[in-house]
PDB file of C-alpha atoms and ligand atoms in Angstrom:
ATOM      1  CA  MET A   1      -5.000  16.898  24.614  1.00 41.00           C
ATOM      2  CA  ALA A   2      -5.764  20.564  24.007  1.00 45.00           C
ATOM      3  CA  VAL A   3      -7.858  21.180  20.911  1.00 41.00           C
ATOM      4  CA  PRO A   4      -5.472  22.582  18.303  1.00 47.00           C
ATOM      5  CA  HIS A   5      -6.334  25.677  16.299  1.00 49.00           C
ATOM      6  CA  VAL A   6      -6.566  25.037  12.575  1.00 47.00           C
ATOM      7  CA  GLY A   7      -6.764  28.352  10.796  1.00 48.00           C
ATOM      8  CA  ASN A   8      -9.389  30.263  12.733  1.00 47.00           C
ATOM      9  CA  ASN A   9     -11.593  27.262  13.346  1.00 51.00           C
ATOM     10  CA  LEU A  10     -12.027  24.881  16.251  1.00 46.00           C
ATOM     11  CA  LEU A  11     -13.257  21.343  16.794  1.00 42.00           C
ATOM     12  CA  GLU A  12     -16.094  21.319  14.283  1.00 47.00           C
ATOM     13  CA  GLU A  13     -13.624  21.816  11.422  1.00 76.00           C
ATOM     14  CA  LEU A  14     -10.935  19.269  12.173  1.00 93.00           C
ATOM     15  CA  ASP A  15     -11.339  17.592   8.784  1.00 95.00           C
ATOM     16  CA  LEU A  16      -9.170  18.687   5.858  1.00 96.00           C
ATOM     17  CA  PHE A  17     -12.279  19.050   3.677  1.00 95.00           C
ATOM     18  CA  SER A  18     -16.030  18.604   3.984  1.00 93.00           C
ATOM     19  CA  LYS A  19     -17.219  15.043   4.680  1.00 89.00           C
ATOM     20  CA  ASN A  20     -20.248  15.789   2.514  1.00 89.00           C
ATOM     21  CA  LEU A  21     -18.048  15.541  -0.565  1.00 91.00           C
ATOM     22  CA  LEU A  22     -17.489  11.862   0.176  1.00 88.00           C
ATOM     23  CA  ASP A  23     -21.112  10.966   0.868  1.00 76.00           C
ATOM     24  CA  ARG A  24     -22.288   8.175  -1.401  1.00 66.00           C
ATOM     25  CA  LEU A  25     -18.934   8.080  -3.227  1.00 65.00           C
ATOM     26  CA  SER A  26     -17.150   5.542  -1.200  1.00 62.00           C
ATOM     27  CA  ASP A  27     -18.903   2.758   0.645  1.00 66.00           C
ATOM     28  CA  SER A  28     -16.452   0.255   2.086  1.00 68.00           C
ATOM     29  CA  LYS A  29     -17.871  -3.278   2.046  1.00 70.00           C
ATOM     30  CA  ASP A  30     -16.241  -3.891   5.411  1.00 75.00           C
ATOM     31  CA  ASN A  31     -18.249  -2.429   8.307  1.00 79.00           C
ATOM     32  CA  ASP A  32     -15.177  -2.007  10.474  1.00 92.00           C
ATOM     33  CA  LEU A  33     -13.473   0.218   7.928  1.00 94.00           C
ATOM     34  CA  ILE A  34     -14.512   3.786   7.230  1.00 94.00           C
ATOM     35  CA  ILE A  35     -13.326   6.126   4.533  1.00 95.00           C
ATOM     36  CA  ARG A  36     -13.230   9.815   5.387  1.00 95.00           C
ATOM     37  CA  PRO A  37     -11.254  13.060   4.984  1.00 97.00           C
ATOM     38  CA  LEU A  38      -7.912  13.372   6.787  1.00 98.00           C
ATOM     39  CA  SER A  39      -8.407  14.824  10.275  1.00 97.00           C
ATOM     40  CA  VAL A  40      -5.950  16.699  12.517  1.00 97.00           C
ATOM     41  CA  LYS A  41      -6.380  13.771  14.908  1.00 97.00           C
ATOM     42  CA  ASP A  42      -4.755  11.390  12.428  1.00 98.00           C
ATOM     43  CA  TYR A  43      -1.249  12.326  13.548  1.00 98.00           C
ATOM     44  CA  ASN A  44      -1.980  10.137  16.570  1.00 98.00           C
ATOM     45  CA  LYS A  45      -3.614   7.401  14.502  1.00 98.00           C
ATOM     46  CA  GLY A  46      -0.587   6.268  12.532  1.00 98.00           C
ATOM     47  CA  PHE A  47      -1.032   8.449   9.437  1.00 98.00           C
ATOM     48  CA  ILE A  48       2.637   9.454   9.248  1.00 98.00           C
ATOM     49  CA  GLN A  49       3.798   5.862   9.837  1.00 98.00           C
ATOM     50  CA  LEU A  50       1.495   4.723   7.031  1.00 98.00           C
ATOM     51  CA  LEU A  51       3.086   7.220   4.624  1.00 98.00           C
ATOM     52  CA  GLY A  52       6.406   5.670   5.617  1.00 98.00           C
ATOM     53  CA  GLN A  53       5.289   2.554   3.712  1.00 98.00           C
ATOM     54  CA  LEU A  54       5.133   4.677   0.572  1.00 97.00           C
ATOM     55  CA  THR A  55       8.402   6.596   0.763  1.00 96.00           C
ATOM     56  CA  GLU A  56      10.836   8.288   3.117  1.00 95.00           C
ATOM     57  CA  VAL A  57       8.839  10.718   5.285  1.00 96.00           C
ATOM     58  CA  GLY A  58      11.248  12.117   7.871  1.00 93.00           C
ATOM     59  CA  ASN A  59      10.704  12.667  11.547  1.00 95.00           C
ATOM     60  CA  ILE A  60       7.649  14.911  11.491  1.00 96.00           C
ATOM     61  CA  SER A  61       6.715  16.562  14.793  1.00 97.00           C
ATOM     62  CA  HIS A  62       3.104  17.158  15.795  1.00 97.00           C
ATOM     63  CA  GLU A  63       3.659  20.870  15.246  1.00 97.00           C
ATOM     64  CA  GLN A  64       4.981  20.326  11.710  1.00 97.00           C
ATOM     65  CA  PHE A  65       1.986  18.121  10.967  1.00 97.00           C
ATOM     66  CA  LEU A  66      -0.467  20.756  12.210  1.00 96.00           C
ATOM     67  CA  ASN A  67       1.259  23.560  10.296  1.00 96.00           C
ATOM     68  CA  THR A  68       1.191  21.559   7.086  1.00 96.00           C
ATOM     69  CA  PHE A  69      -2.423  20.511   7.648  1.00 97.00           C
ATOM     70  CA  ARG A  70      -3.353  24.178   8.182  1.00 96.00           C
ATOM     71  CA  LYS A  71      -1.569  25.271   4.985  1.00 96.00           C
ATOM     72  CA  MET A  72      -3.356  22.595   2.976  1.00 97.00           C
ATOM     73  CA  LYS A  73      -6.720  23.425   4.479  1.00 96.00           C
ATOM     74  CA  MET A  74      -6.323  27.140   3.855  1.00 95.00           C
ATOM     75  CA  ALA A  75      -5.248  26.508   0.249  1.00 96.00           C
ATOM     76  CA  GLY A  76      -8.407  24.434  -0.212  1.00 96.00           C
ATOM     77  CA  ASP A  77      -7.022  22.341  -3.067  1.00 97.00           C
ATOM     78  CA  TYR A  78      -5.922  19.267  -1.099  1.00 98.00           C
ATOM     79  CA  TYR A  79      -8.254  16.322  -0.613  1.00 98.00           C
ATOM     80  CA  ILE A  80      -6.564  13.633   1.458  1.00 98.00           C
ATOM     81  CA  VAL A  81      -8.807  10.617   1.944  1.00 98.00           C
ATOM     82  CA  VAL A  82      -8.017   8.006   4.592  1.00 97.00           C
ATOM     83  CA  VAL A  83      -9.338   4.601   5.601  1.00 97.00           C
ATOM     84  CA  GLU A  84      -9.552   3.949   9.352  1.00 96.00           C
ATOM     85  CA  ASP A  85      -9.933   0.546  10.966  1.00 96.00           C
ATOM     86  CA  MET A  86     -12.481   1.254  13.705  1.00 95.00           C
ATOM     87  CA  ASN A  87     -11.315  -1.793  15.671  1.00 96.00           C
ATOM     88  CA  THR A  88      -7.796  -0.498  16.119  1.00 97.00           C
ATOM     89  CA  GLY A  89      -8.356   3.240  15.620  1.00 97.00           C
ATOM     90  CA  LYS A  90      -5.506   3.249  13.092  1.00 98.00           C
ATOM     91  CA  VAL A  91      -5.341   4.863   9.674  1.00 98.00           C
ATOM     92  CA  ILE A  92      -4.553   2.010   7.299  1.00 98.00           C
ATOM     93  CA  GLY A  93      -4.978   3.575   3.873  1.00 98.00           C
ATOM     94  CA  SER A  94      -4.638   6.957   2.250  1.00 98.00           C
ATOM     95  CA  SER A  95      -4.666   8.753  -1.095  1.00 98.00           C
ATOM     96  CA  THR A  96      -4.581  12.392  -2.151  1.00 98.00           C
ATOM     97  CA  LEU A  97      -6.274  14.500  -4.796  1.00 98.00           C
ATOM     98  CA  VAL A  98      -4.576  17.808  -5.553  1.00 98.00           C
ATOM     99  CA  VAL A  99      -6.619  20.175  -7.689  1.00 98.00           C
ATOM    100  CA  GLU A 100      -4.708  22.609  -9.857  1.00 98.00           C
ATOM    101  CA  GLN A 101      -6.410  25.727 -11.200  1.00 98.00           C
ATOM    102  CA  LYS A 102      -5.526  26.436 -14.842  1.00 98.00           C
ATOM    103  CA  PHE A 103      -6.098  29.318 -17.239  1.00 98.00           C
ATOM    104  CA  ILE A 104      -6.033  26.910 -20.175  1.00 97.00           C
ATOM    105  CA  HIS A 105      -9.103  24.984 -21.284  1.00 96.00           C
ATOM    106  CA  ASN A 106     -11.328  27.860 -20.265  1.00 97.00           C
ATOM    107  CA  CYS A 107      -9.920  28.174 -16.721  1.00 98.00           C
ATOM    108  CA  ALA A 108     -10.246  24.450 -16.093  1.00 98.00           C
ATOM    109  CA  LEU A 109      -9.267  22.321 -13.083  1.00 98.00           C
ATOM    110  CA  ARG A 110      -6.772  19.489 -13.382  1.00 98.00           C
ATOM    111  CA  GLY A 111      -6.596  16.745 -10.747  1.00 98.00           C
ATOM    112  CA  LYS A 112      -3.473  14.919  -9.610  1.00 98.00           C
ATOM    113  CA  LEU A 113      -3.678  11.612  -7.782  1.00 98.00           C
ATOM    114  CA  GLU A 114      -0.864  11.324  -5.250  1.00 98.00           C
ATOM    115  CA  ASP A 115       0.393   9.153  -2.414  1.00 98.00           C
ATOM    116  CA  VAL A 116      -1.801   6.066  -2.680  1.00 98.00           C
ATOM    117  CA  VAL A 117      -0.903   3.635   0.085  1.00 98.00           C
ATOM    118  CA  VAL A 118      -2.509   0.726   1.918  1.00 98.00           C
ATOM    119  CA  SER A 119      -0.891  -0.699   5.037  1.00 98.00           C
ATOM    120  CA  ASN A 120       0.940  -4.022   4.511  1.00 98.00           C
ATOM    121  CA  GLU A 121      -1.467  -6.187   6.519  1.00 97.00           C
ATOM    122  CA  TYR A 122      -4.515  -4.831   4.664  1.00 97.00           C
ATOM    123  CA  ARG A 123      -3.306  -5.208   1.070  1.00 98.00           C
ATOM    124  CA  GLY A 124      -5.247  -7.388  -1.349  1.00 97.00           C
ATOM    125  CA  ARG A 125      -8.616  -6.446   0.194  1.00 95.00           C
ATOM    126  CA  GLN A 126      -9.664  -4.013  -2.556  1.00 95.00           C
ATOM    127  CA  LEU A 127      -8.787  -0.996  -0.425  1.00 96.00           C
ATOM    128  CA  GLY A 128      -6.306   0.450  -2.938  1.00 97.00           C
ATOM    129  CA  LYS A 129      -9.065   0.188  -5.516  1.00 97.00           C
ATOM    130  CA  LEU A 130     -11.553   1.853  -3.143  1.00 96.00           C
ATOM    131  CA  LEU A 131      -9.143   4.745  -2.486  1.00 97.00           C
ATOM    132  CA  VAL A 132      -8.342   5.348  -6.163  1.00 98.00           C
ATOM    133  CA  ASN A 133     -12.002   5.084  -7.211  1.00 97.00           C
ATOM    134  CA  THR A 134     -13.005   7.505  -4.460  1.00 96.00           C
ATOM    135  CA  ILE A 135     -10.438  10.049  -5.655  1.00 98.00           C
ATOM    136  CA  SER A 136     -11.588   9.576  -9.271  1.00 97.00           C
ATOM    137  CA  LYS A 137     -15.216  10.221  -8.333  1.00 96.00           C
ATOM    138  CA  LEU A 138     -14.222  13.216  -6.230  1.00 97.00           C
ATOM    139  CA  ALA A 139     -12.223  14.668  -9.164  1.00 97.00           C
ATOM    140  CA  ARG A 140     -15.232  14.199 -11.438  1.00 97.00           C
ATOM    141  CA  ASN A 141     -17.585  15.801  -8.933  1.00 96.00           C
ATOM    142  CA  LEU A 142     -15.251  18.777  -8.643  1.00 97.00           C
ATOM    143  CA  ARG A 143     -15.343  18.951 -12.475  1.00 97.00           C
ATOM    144  CA  CYS A 144     -11.657  18.291 -13.114  1.00 98.00           C
ATOM    145  CA  TYR A 145     -11.079  17.781 -16.847  1.00 97.00           C
ATOM    146  CA  LYS A 146      -8.471  15.106 -16.191  1.00 97.00           C
ATOM    147  CA  LEU A 147      -6.831  13.175 -13.377  1.00 98.00           C
ATOM    148  CA  SER A 148      -3.143  12.279 -13.717  1.00 97.00           C
ATOM    149  CA  LEU A 149      -0.683  10.214 -11.718  1.00 97.00           C
ATOM    150  CA  ASP A 150       2.943   9.072 -11.696  1.00 95.00           C
ATOM    151  CA  CYS A 151       3.855   5.530 -10.749  1.00 96.00           C
ATOM    152  CA  ARG A 152       6.496   2.841 -11.002  1.00 95.00           C
ATOM    153  CA  ASP A 153       6.328   0.401 -13.929  1.00 95.00           C
ATOM    154  CA  ASN A 154       5.049  -2.454 -11.776  1.00 97.00           C
ATOM    155  CA  LEU A 155       1.937  -0.471 -10.807  1.00 97.00           C
ATOM    156  CA  ILE A 156       0.836   0.385 -14.335  1.00 96.00           C
ATOM    157  CA  PRO A 157      -1.478  -2.690 -14.510  1.00 97.00           C
ATOM    158  CA  PHE A 158      -3.046  -1.696 -11.169  1.00 98.00           C
ATOM    159  CA  TYR A 159      -3.924   1.800 -12.410  1.00 98.00           C
ATOM    160  CA  GLU A 160      -4.915   0.581 -15.875  1.00 97.00           C
ATOM    161  CA  SER A 161      -7.398  -1.774 -14.219  1.00 98.00           C
ATOM    162  CA  LEU A 162      -8.952   1.311 -12.605  1.00 97.00           C
ATOM    163  CA  GLY A 163      -9.472   3.226 -15.846  1.00 97.00           C
ATOM    164  CA  PHE A 164      -6.201   5.143 -16.264  1.00 98.00           C
ATOM    165  CA  LYS A 165      -4.522   5.025 -19.675  1.00 96.00           C
ATOM    166  CA  ARG A 166      -0.980   5.592 -20.857  1.00 95.00           C
ATOM    167  CA  GLU A 167      -1.117   8.187 -23.600  1.00 93.00           C
ATOM    168  CA  LEU A 168       1.770   7.109 -25.780  1.00 90.00           C
ATOM    169  CA  GLY A 169       3.839  10.028 -27.015  1.00 92.00           C
ATOM    170  CA  ASN A 170       2.307  12.245 -24.356  1.00 88.00           C
ATOM    171  CA  ALA A 171       3.203  10.471 -21.135  1.00 85.00           C
ATOM    172  CA  ASN A 172       6.818  11.296 -20.383  1.00 89.00           C
ATOM    173  CA  HIS A 173       7.582  12.163 -16.824  1.00 89.00           C
ATOM    174  CA  LEU A 174      10.689  14.258 -16.142  1.00 92.00           C
ATOM    175  CA  ASN A 175      12.010  15.562 -12.833  1.00 92.00           C
ATOM    176  CA  ALA A 176      14.445  18.260 -11.800  1.00 96.00           C
ATOM    177  CA  ARG A 177      15.522  17.323  -8.288  1.00 93.00           C
ATOM    178  CA  PHE A 178      16.904  20.014  -5.962  1.00 92.00           C
ATOM    179  CA  HIS A 179      19.182  19.103  -3.098  1.00 89.00           C
ATOM    180  CA  TYR A 180      19.650  21.143   0.053  1.00 90.00           C
ATOM    181  CA  GLU A 181      22.295  20.667   2.717  1.00 86.00           C
ATOM    182  CA  ASN A 182      19.695  21.260   5.427  1.00 76.00           C
ATOM    183  CA  PRO A 183      16.472  19.437   4.508  1.00 65.00           C
ATOM    184  CA  THR A 184      14.357  21.894   6.523  1.00 64.00           C
ATOM    185  CA  GLU A 185      15.343  24.673   4.074  1.00 63.00           C
ATOM    186  CA  GLN A 186      12.983  23.300   1.455  1.00 63.00           C
ATOM    187  CA  SER A 187       9.861  23.324   3.572  1.00 59.00           C
ATOM    188  CA  HIS A 188       9.387  26.847   4.911  1.00 51.00           C
ATOM    189  CA  LEU A 189       7.964  28.711   1.957  1.00 49.00           C
TER     190      LEU A 189
HETATM  191  C1  COA B 201      -0.505  -0.334  -4.672  1.00 72.43           C
HETATM  192  C2  COA B 201      -1.375  -0.569  -3.437  1.00 72.43           C
HETATM  193  C3  COA B 201      -1.972   0.776  -3.017  1.00 72.43           C
HETATM  194  C4  COA B 201      -2.505  -1.546  -3.812  1.00 72.43           C
HETATM  195  O1  COA B 201      -3.361  -1.645  -2.702  1.00 72.43           O
HETATM  196  P1  COA B 201      -4.228  -2.959  -2.404  1.00 72.43           P
HETATM  197  O2  COA B 201      -5.242  -2.584  -1.378  1.00 72.43           O
HETATM  198  O3  COA B 201      -3.356  -4.106  -2.096  1.00 72.43           O
HETATM  199  O4  COA B 201      -4.903  -3.199  -3.832  1.00 72.43           O
HETATM  200  P2  COA B 201      -6.364  -3.806  -4.081  1.00 72.43           P
HETATM  201  O5  COA B 201      -6.586  -4.978  -3.162  1.00 72.43           O
HETATM  202  O6  COA B 201      -7.383  -2.738  -4.073  1.00 72.43           O
HETATM  203  O7  COA B 201      -6.202  -4.316  -5.578  1.00 72.43           O
HETATM  204  C5  COA B 201      -7.178  -4.037  -6.560  1.00 72.43           C
HETATM  205  C6  COA B 201      -6.848  -4.833  -7.783  1.00 72.43           C
HETATM  206  O8  COA B 201      -5.565  -4.446  -8.289  1.00 72.43           O
HETATM  207  C7  COA B 201      -4.687  -5.568  -8.341  1.00 72.43           C
HETATM  208  N1  COA B 201      -3.347  -5.127  -7.957  1.00 72.43           N
HETATM  209  C8  COA B 201      -2.928  -4.724  -6.734  1.00 72.43           C
HETATM  210  N2  COA B 201      -1.619  -4.395  -6.771  1.00 72.43           N
HETATM  211  C9  COA B 201      -1.217  -4.629  -8.043  1.00 72.43           C
HETATM  212  C10 COA B 201       0.012  -4.505  -8.721  1.00 72.43           C
HETATM  213  N3  COA B 201       1.135  -4.078  -8.110  1.00 72.43           N
HETATM  214  N4  COA B 201       0.058  -4.821 -10.044  1.00 72.43           N
HETATM  215  C11 COA B 201      -1.040  -5.261 -10.690  1.00 72.43           C
HETATM  216  N5  COA B 201      -2.252  -5.401 -10.105  1.00 72.43           N
HETATM  217  C12 COA B 201      -2.326  -5.091  -8.804  1.00 72.43           C
HETATM  218  C13 COA B 201      -5.244  -6.559  -7.356  1.00 72.43           C
HETATM  219  O9  COA B 201      -4.869  -7.871  -7.699  1.00 72.43           O
HETATM  220  C14 COA B 201      -6.739  -6.331  -7.488  1.00 72.43           C
HETATM  221  O10 COA B 201      -7.230  -7.025  -8.612  1.00 72.43           O
HETATM  222  P3  COA B 201      -8.734  -7.638  -8.589  1.00 72.43           P
HETATM  223  O11 COA B 201      -9.681  -6.468  -8.484  1.00 72.43           O
HETATM  224  O12 COA B 201      -8.822  -8.351  -9.897  1.00 72.43           O
HETATM  225  O13 COA B 201      -8.808  -8.505  -7.375  1.00 72.43           O
HETATM  226  C15 COA B 201      -0.570  -1.206  -2.278  1.00 72.43           C
HETATM  227  O14 COA B 201       0.079  -2.360  -2.748  1.00 72.43           O
HETATM  228  C16 COA B 201       0.467  -0.285  -1.661  1.00 72.43           C
HETATM  229  O15 COA B 201       0.148   0.494  -0.757  1.00 72.43           O
HETATM  230  N6  COA B 201       1.735  -0.362  -2.095  1.00 72.43           N
HETATM  231  C17 COA B 201       2.826   0.421  -1.517  1.00 72.43           C
HETATM  232  C18 COA B 201       2.719   1.886  -1.831  1.00 72.43           C
HETATM  233  C19 COA B 201       2.692   2.158  -3.319  1.00 72.43           C
HETATM  234  O16 COA B 201       3.531   1.689  -4.079  1.00 72.43           O
HETATM  235  N7  COA B 201       1.716   2.991  -3.740  1.00 72.43           N
HETATM  236  C20 COA B 201       1.530   3.394  -5.120  1.00 72.43           C
HETATM  237  C21 COA B 201       2.229   4.666  -5.376  1.00 72.43           C
HETATM  238  S1  COA B 201       2.013   5.145  -7.080  1.00 72.43           S
END
């Protein structure tokens, strides 16, 4: 496969963010599993299929994946962490930290935890916990003042067990959903 261009960089910068940021944050107890930044190579390692276990993803071409990866990398505020099973070469877990720059709180950074997923066959092996804890430590190291998430009711105990708290009176989550006749219209900004 030809080495794809990501921004202006070549092979040495195929990761979404620097591996150094994960050093010492995230030791998996299982030697066959590694935790690392998302790489451009993960399109061919089942990353998109894994996200399909979280929600509807769509039929994403390799080109769409690379374009989106490049946008995220250039923005610099996206930290997608994946777990790879070295035996199969498949990505079997993922979670995302998005860092939002604020003016408030003295130009502070706010973290958002998104898209936590562990592949069906690997659930119950503490990998969800590993992914969420890794993102929490990363958010702290980047000096975010808080880390927030949205989840379904049944997952509240999972996140509470990992240190997240419902802030009663301050935890409403509202959406305005926009519908487009052609779904591709929403993704070319
Ligand atoms: C939620 C999910 C990421 C958990 O991953 P996992 O690897 O199975 O979870 P872990 O093995 O790390 O579980 C860690 C702890 O949380 C508990 N836990 C896991 N899922 C839970 C749930 N739904 N409710 C309550 N506790 C839960 C486990 O029992 C375990 O407890 P322990 O430490 O006392 O043993 C996984 O089930 C998943 O991918 N689900 C589908 C996608 C999804 O809904 N993602 C969340 C979007 S907000």
